[in-house]
């Protein structure tokens, strides 16, 4: 003797079991029932065939239908029509393309064959016998079609809606009609589930009446009446009571998300403006460096020209040593003065170099290198040109010195004038150099101010990033607060949904849920069912996949 099979998950949820187990006695009983059913159906088919053929072949005068030689077509056509359209209906159900009117064709033919067989009997007893035998064949084919349709529904994962018992319709017709409407409107396939929701509705109405009297519909506040209205939309009482908080949390989350998006937009704008400002500062710094290099090169060129003039005058005085002793003296003084100027210039250059090292401005070092290189090149060109001029002048002076000393004195006077002009140029150069230093310092101050502006922009961006992080933290806190407001049942269901997201639907069995939540098998099934509904509502699990899994893989 075998025991009854343990209920499957589908049985717990109110659906058809995925597999039926039969004991040995039940198996023999089933075989005997199938064999006897086939025998009874065969007798009914044969009886219907012979009776209809005889009646159709008889002439009208003898009470027949005068079909003659085609009398066999009537019973064959009617019986094959029942079988054919039953099979067609099953194939349409299998293909998930059912047509509601097709199943009425074999039912209509069933009525036709029963009526025709009734007409073939001569007495009341004969009529009942022929109609009963024909009905046996029709009933057997209808039962086979129903069983095969149920088998197709099981394979397709289709959930049939449970029916309300007749006894309840008789005892409580109004509430039964309300439960039936709730099940049909919101596709609640479990009668027990719908009955529990109606019971919660009645208990909640009783609570409102106890708190606010017989006129509770007018005295109760709106927040107390809203859950009662939501129950009519297929919600449970817990869901209806938690719905206002859920809507409020959802609105708060949406507002926080909008604030977060606006903060991100502002942060991106600040970053873009900071990048543009940095590029502008770099361009301005490049322009300042170029302008400073040009001006410094000009100043160096003037200084080099002055030095070259002094050196050329000294060379000229050496060549004219005998005739121009006064020129030698002036040249010596000029050379000493130039040396002094060079030393002073070198001292100033050293001071500037120390200042640059102290400020650690590497770009100024590059500027000085370019300036010195350009100045050296221009100095070489200027010295070469001046040397050629001085040599030509020396040759001319040597020729005239022998002829006329006055010309030599005039040349000495001219040299002195040239020295004075060189001194004036030197002073002008120093003035230009000081002005250039002042402009460089001003440019450095402007660059420092721009650097401070850039730092302020970066600080503003950092502040905006901190505000963004605070908004994100606030959003996470709101989500945690929303989760904390959920009922224990909803939290367990969401925990099961998270397990399904992480490990997959097939990996989360009832045993896993019982272990994880520490609940019974029935409670675990309910939590899993609610988790699947959550996944379906969020679009993470298609409705077809959900139904199919309830029947075959749960």
mmCIF file of C-alpha atoms in Angstrom, residues 309-446:
data_model
loop_
_atom_site.group_PDB
_atom_site.id
_atom_site.type_symbol
_atom_site.label_atom_id
_atom_site.label_comp_id
_atom_site.label_asym_id
_atom_site.label_seq_id
_atom_site.Cartn_x
_atom_site.Cartn_y
_atom_site.Cartn_z
ATOM 1 C CA UNK A 309 79.918 100.638 -28.900
ATOM 2 C CA UNK A 310 82.133 101.035 -25.854
ATOM 3 C CA UNK A 311 84.350 98.150 -26.915
ATOM 4 C CA UNK A 312 84.629 99.566 -30.426
ATOM 5 C CA UNK A 313 85.641 102.957 -29.068
ATOM 6 C CA UNK A 314 88.295 101.284 -26.901
ATOM 7 C CA UNK A 315 89.701 99.483 -29.958
ATOM 8 C CA UNK A 316 89.738 102.732 -31.881
ATOM 9 C CA UNK A 317 91.633 104.505 -29.092
ATOM 10 C CA UNK A 318 94.228 101.669 -29.033
ATOM 11 C CA UNK A 319 94.882 102.043 -32.793
ATOM 12 C CA UNK A 320 95.112 105.830 -32.408
ATOM 13 C CA UNK A 321 97.382 105.691 -29.304
ATOM 14 C CA UNK A 322 99.992 108.097 -30.590
ATOM 15 C CA UNK A 323 97.618 110.717 -31.952
ATOM 16 C CA UNK A 324 94.682 110.443 -29.611
ATOM 17 C CA UNK A 325 95.914 110.175 -26.005
ATOM 18 C CA UNK A 326 92.863 112.008 -24.794
ATOM 19 C CA UNK A 327 90.676 109.511 -26.626
ATOM 20 C CA UNK A 328 92.457 106.647 -24.806
ATOM 21 C CA UNK A 329 91.722 108.267 -21.482
ATOM 22 C CA UNK A 330 88.069 108.751 -22.364
ATOM 23 C CA UNK A 331 87.907 105.228 -23.675
ATOM 24 C CA UNK A 332 89.432 103.878 -20.465
ATOM 25 C CA UNK A 333 86.899 105.782 -18.428
ATOM 26 C CA UNK A 334 84.124 104.572 -20.713
ATOM 27 C CA UNK A 335 85.352 101.000 -20.402
ATOM 28 C CA UNK A 336 85.426 101.301 -16.619
ATOM 29 C CA UNK A 337 81.951 102.729 -16.660
ATOM 30 C CA UNK A 338 80.695 99.944 -18.932
ATOM 31 C CA UNK A 339 82.327 97.396 -16.613
ATOM 32 C CA UNK A 340 80.578 98.977 -13.703
ATOM 33 C CA UNK A 341 77.302 98.877 -15.579
ATOM 34 C CA UNK A 342 77.887 95.259 -16.494
ATOM 35 C CA UNK A 343 78.618 94.393 -12.884
ATOM 36 C CA UNK A 344 75.525 96.223 -11.749
ATOM 37 C CA UNK A 345 73.502 94.504 -14.460
ATOM 38 C CA UNK A 346 74.968 91.157 -13.473
ATOM 39 C CA UNK A 347 74.146 91.853 -9.832
ATOM 40 C CA UNK A 348 70.599 92.718 -10.787
ATOM 41 C CA UNK A 349 70.416 89.611 -12.955
ATOM 42 C CA UNK A 350 71.636 87.500 -10.028
ATOM 43 C CA UNK A 351 69.063 89.123 -7.778
ATOM 44 C CA UNK A 352 66.334 88.353 -10.298
ATOM 45 C CA UNK A 353 67.575 84.775 -10.592
ATOM 46 C CA UNK A 354 67.496 84.360 -6.805
ATOM 47 C CA UNK A 355 64.017 85.833 -6.744
ATOM 48 C CA UNK A 356 62.886 83.408 -9.437
ATOM 49 C CA UNK A 357 64.384 80.469 -7.535
ATOM 50 C CA UNK A 358 62.707 81.653 -4.364
ATOM 51 C CA UNK A 359 59.259 81.860 -6.044
ATOM 52 C CA UNK A 360 59.887 78.522 -7.830
ATOM 53 C CA UNK A 361 58.362 79.800 -11.050
ATOM 54 C CA UNK A 362 59.755 77.443 -13.645
ATOM 55 C CA UNK A 363 58.124 79.278 -16.506
ATOM 56 C CA UNK A 364 60.227 82.388 -15.746
ATOM 57 C CA UNK A 365 63.391 80.313 -16.075
ATOM 58 C CA UNK A 366 62.270 79.195 -19.516
ATOM 59 C CA UNK A 367 61.485 82.809 -20.356
ATOM 60 C CA UNK A 368 64.983 83.918 -19.333
ATOM 61 C CA UNK A 369 66.576 81.113 -21.333
ATOM 62 C CA UNK A 370 64.723 82.134 -24.472
ATOM 63 C CA UNK A 371 65.473 85.797 -23.791
ATOM 64 C CA UNK A 372 69.216 85.145 -23.284
ATOM 65 C CA UNK A 373 69.423 82.989 -26.368
ATOM 66 C CA UNK A 374 67.693 85.571 -28.523
ATOM 67 C CA UNK A 375 69.764 88.382 -26.952
ATOM 68 C CA UNK A 376 72.997 86.486 -27.592
ATOM 69 C CA UNK A 377 72.115 85.948 -31.214
ATOM 70 C CA UNK A 378 71.147 89.574 -31.713
ATOM 71 C CA UNK A 379 74.226 90.697 -29.756
ATOM 72 C CA UNK A 380 76.516 88.699 -32.015
ATOM 73 C CA UNK A 381 74.859 90.211 -35.074
ATOM 74 C CA UNK A 382 75.052 93.737 -33.615
ATOM 75 C CA UNK A 383 78.685 93.330 -32.529
ATOM 76 C CA UNK A 384 79.704 92.023 -35.926
ATOM 77 C CA UNK A 385 77.972 94.890 -37.688
ATOM 78 C CA UNK A 386 79.447 97.425 -35.268
ATOM 79 C CA UNK A 387 82.903 95.922 -35.623
ATOM 80 C CA UNK A 388 82.773 96.347 -39.358
ATOM 81 C CA UNK A 389 81.645 99.917 -38.955
ATOM 82 C CA UNK A 390 84.372 100.652 -36.376
ATOM 83 C CA UNK A 391 87.075 99.102 -38.558
ATOM 84 C CA UNK A 392 85.970 101.242 -41.495
ATOM 85 C CA UNK A 393 85.909 104.309 -39.278
ATOM 86 C CA UNK A 394 89.337 103.432 -37.874
ATOM 87 C CA UNK A 395 90.813 103.130 -41.304
ATOM 88 C CA UNK A 396 89.361 106.473 -42.273
ATOM 89 C CA UNK A 397 90.557 108.033 -39.013
ATOM 90 C CA UNK A 398 94.102 106.685 -39.494
ATOM 91 C CA UNK A 399 94.294 108.248 -42.896
ATOM 92 C CA UNK A 400 93.040 111.605 -41.696
ATOM 93 C CA UNK A 401 95.059 111.584 -38.401
ATOM 94 C CA UNK A 402 98.297 111.966 -40.239
ATOM 95 C CA UNK A 403 97.000 114.845 -42.342
ATOM 96 C CA UNK A 404 95.180 116.893 -39.744
ATOM 97 C CA UNK A 405 95.214 116.677 -35.925
ATOM 98 C CA UNK A 406 92.172 118.841 -35.785
ATOM 99 C CA UNK A 407 90.341 116.100 -37.545
ATOM 100 C CA UNK A 408 91.547 113.772 -34.816
ATOM 101 C CA UNK A 409 90.278 116.146 -32.162
ATOM 102 C CA UNK A 410 87.000 116.282 -34.031
ATOM 103 C CA UNK A 411 86.947 112.512 -34.046
ATOM 104 C CA UNK A 412 87.694 112.496 -30.324
ATOM 105 C CA UNK A 413 84.863 114.936 -29.784
ATOM 106 C CA UNK A 414 82.648 112.700 -31.891
ATOM 107 C CA UNK A 415 83.716 109.694 -29.804
ATOM 108 C CA UNK A 416 82.894 111.580 -26.648
ATOM 109 C CA UNK A 417 79.518 112.483 -28.063
ATOM 110 C CA UNK A 418 79.030 108.824 -28.947
ATOM 111 C CA UNK A 419 79.954 107.870 -25.394
ATOM 112 C CA UNK A 420 77.441 110.369 -24.052
ATOM 113 C CA UNK A 421 74.836 108.947 -26.374
ATOM 114 C CA UNK A 422 75.722 105.440 -25.189
ATOM 115 C CA UNK A 423 75.378 106.579 -21.592
ATOM 116 C CA UNK A 424 71.979 108.037 -22.404
ATOM 117 C CA UNK A 425 70.953 104.801 -24.092
ATOM 118 C CA UNK A 426 72.192 102.899 -21.070
ATOM 119 C CA UNK A 427 70.055 105.011 -18.759
ATOM 120 C CA UNK A 428 67.095 104.581 -21.055
ATOM 121 C CA UNK A 429 67.730 100.829 -21.045
ATOM 122 C CA UNK A 430 67.785 100.766 -17.247
ATOM 123 C CA UNK A 431 64.529 102.701 -17.154
ATOM 124 C CA UNK A 432 62.958 100.316 -19.686
ATOM 125 C CA UNK A 433 64.262 97.338 -17.699
ATOM 126 C CA UNK A 434 62.733 98.688 -14.487
ATOM 127 C CA UNK A 435 59.436 99.293 -16.284
ATOM 128 C CA UNK A 436 59.584 95.777 -17.694
ATOM 129 C CA UNK A 437 60.230 94.363 -14.208
ATOM 130 C CA UNK A 438 57.242 96.286 -12.908
ATOM 131 C CA UNK A 439 55.089 94.879 -15.725
ATOM 132 C CA UNK A 440 56.362 91.356 -15.036
ATOM 133 C CA UNK A 441 55.496 91.732 -11.353
ATOM 134 C CA UNK A 442 52.078 93.018 -12.324
ATOM 135 C CA UNK A 443 51.614 90.043 -14.662
ATOM 136 C CA UNK A 444 52.698 87.717 -11.846
ATOM 137 C CA UNK A 445 50.184 89.359 -9.528
ATOM 138 C CA UNK A 446 47.452 88.955 -12.151
#
